[in-house]
Amino acid sequence: MTIDLASAERILAAAKARAEALGVKVGLSIVDPRGDLKAAVRMDGAPWRVILISQGKAFAAAAFGVPSGDLAERANSAVMRALMEMEGGRVIPTQGAIPIRRDDEVLGAIGVSGAPTSEQDEDIAIAGASAF
Amino acid sequence: MTIDLASAERILAAAKARAEALGVKVGLSIVDPRGDLKAAVRMDGAPWRVILISQGKAFAAAAFGVPSGDLAERANSAVMRALMEMEGGRVIPTQGAIPIRRDDEVLGAIGVSGAPTSEQDEDIAIAGASAF
Amino acid sequence: MTIDLASAERILAAAKARAEALGVKVGLSIVDPRGDLKAAVRMDGAPWRVILISQGKAFAAAAFGVPSGDLAERANSAVMRALMEMEGGRVIPTQGAIPIRRDDEVLGAIGVSGAPTSEQDEDIAIAGASAF
Amino acid sequence: MTIDLASAERILAAAKARAEALGVKVGLSIVDPRGDLKAAVRMDGAPWRVILISQGKAFAAAAFGVPSGDLAERANSAVMRALMEMEGGRVIPTQGAIPIRRDDEVLGAIGVSGAPTSEQDEDIAIAGASAF
């Protein structure tokens, strides 16, 4: 099972509304369980890099089935560095992404980048995931 | 100048409506003039690769300021192969993307992948760009 | 908005004059907000690598909108390593580059490499940016 | 021996004047005999890609000691493809670059990209090299 587009768009809208309420400009990515992009938006004024970083965080959350922030202490482990190398840098084990689940199954993940703190990035991701 | 998100979302919606009318499942990407992602969606049932390919086509259209199909005969040129290598494969000079312009300025591009023919991909891209 | 060539050349001349006053041989790069090269010079006697390193530092300063030295403590973060991987090594979060701004907008950055210390590299970059 | 910076700047100025006379916006790169960048400028309005392409053409001219256009028919040879791969795409055997010589020695090369035709790119490169 993988997240469907209607749900992904509802999640993105809720997350974007949260970012606007916080007054921050972010990039937001939703990926499927394999880490491939399902939907993404970059808010006006957010720099180019945030879309890549949001996608990398979502990739990490989907790959391991946990919030990407839970992976931060393993960021320099051999496994994580190898995976980063094998996937061309596209896995970023840093706070700001949340798996999207139905029961025990991971259907995808939402990742956020660009807020002043990664706590805010995660807060926005949670607001999005809560709309599922 | 770069395409704004409200316009990008309107373009995506129009392109997606065209894909649905054609009964095809595609990936759609909108990039800024430098080829960085502004917004993307992958329709339900479309495979993972279409989002990468739609982005690569959009990158090519934005970089050269022409429909990506116009670049197809130069796809094996040394310039194109070098650019593909330097940009990590992210430029795809194949039919299916259209620059988005205001007057003479390229504001971005829309790329589409996944329809049975690249003519259909381009048809969907044109339907999107027409909503701008 | 992006830095114009006349300004870039004036900035390079001021930075080069500063390097000559310090008696050091450096590479100097000016990039646009996306990190793409606008102008560069390598002083006589400076080795090949300094031009690549100066460009990488400028890329980092432009991408994050801060002096590249401010990024040094994050140089081993997952985000920075991923970006370095995704951008083919072209981002170098090390002292020696300064964003070029008009009001709140980043128009580009100047990066310097090759002086005996990175403090001197940054000093030269600041001398350049001050000419803007 | 390698081209000195004062000569490189004089060559760039002459080439840029020729581009302005032709009314075209180009990227211009001067490399040393190894293909490493000595100096570069991107004219206002010229897209990001031209600086990379001008550098790749100059690399090819310096590496083989002939105008890059003379290499075009060998662009798909195994040697050229291997070299392009080994050098990360940075060698572009396409018209638009000229070696810079003193007597029999190659001191570097000037490469140009961005004019409507590669004949014009080469014309601008020749105007630059003639200033040496």
GROMACS .gro file of N, CA and C in nm, chain B residues 34 36 87 90, chain C residues 34 36 87 90:
model
   24
  166ARG      N    1   1.609   2.764  -1.298
  166ARG     CA    2   1.734   2.691  -1.280
  166ARG      C    3   1.713   2.538  -1.282
  168ASP      N    4   1.523   2.377  -1.050
  168ASP     CA    5   1.491   2.325  -0.917
  168ASP      C    6   1.340   2.312  -0.900
  219GLU      N    7   2.520   1.728  -1.426
  219GLU     CA    8   2.402   1.750  -1.344
  219GLU      C    9   2.346   1.620  -1.287
  222ARG      N   10   2.012   1.474  -1.427
  222ARG     CA   11   1.884   1.542  -1.407
  222ARG      C   12   1.832   1.621  -1.527
  298ARG      N   13   2.191   3.088  -0.688
  298ARG     CA   14   2.181   2.941  -0.699
  298ARG      C   15   2.317   2.873  -0.691
  300ASP      N   16   2.565   2.921  -0.916
  300ASP     CA   17   2.629   2.910  -1.048
  300ASP      C   18   2.727   3.025  -1.068
  351GLU      N   19   2.506   1.757  -0.477
  351GLU     CA   20   2.559   1.860  -0.565
  351GLU      C   21   2.699   1.827  -0.617
  354ARG      N   22   3.010   2.023  -0.476
  354ARG     CA   23   3.027   2.166  -0.504
  354ARG      C   24   2.988   2.260  -0.391
   0.00000   0.00000   0.00000
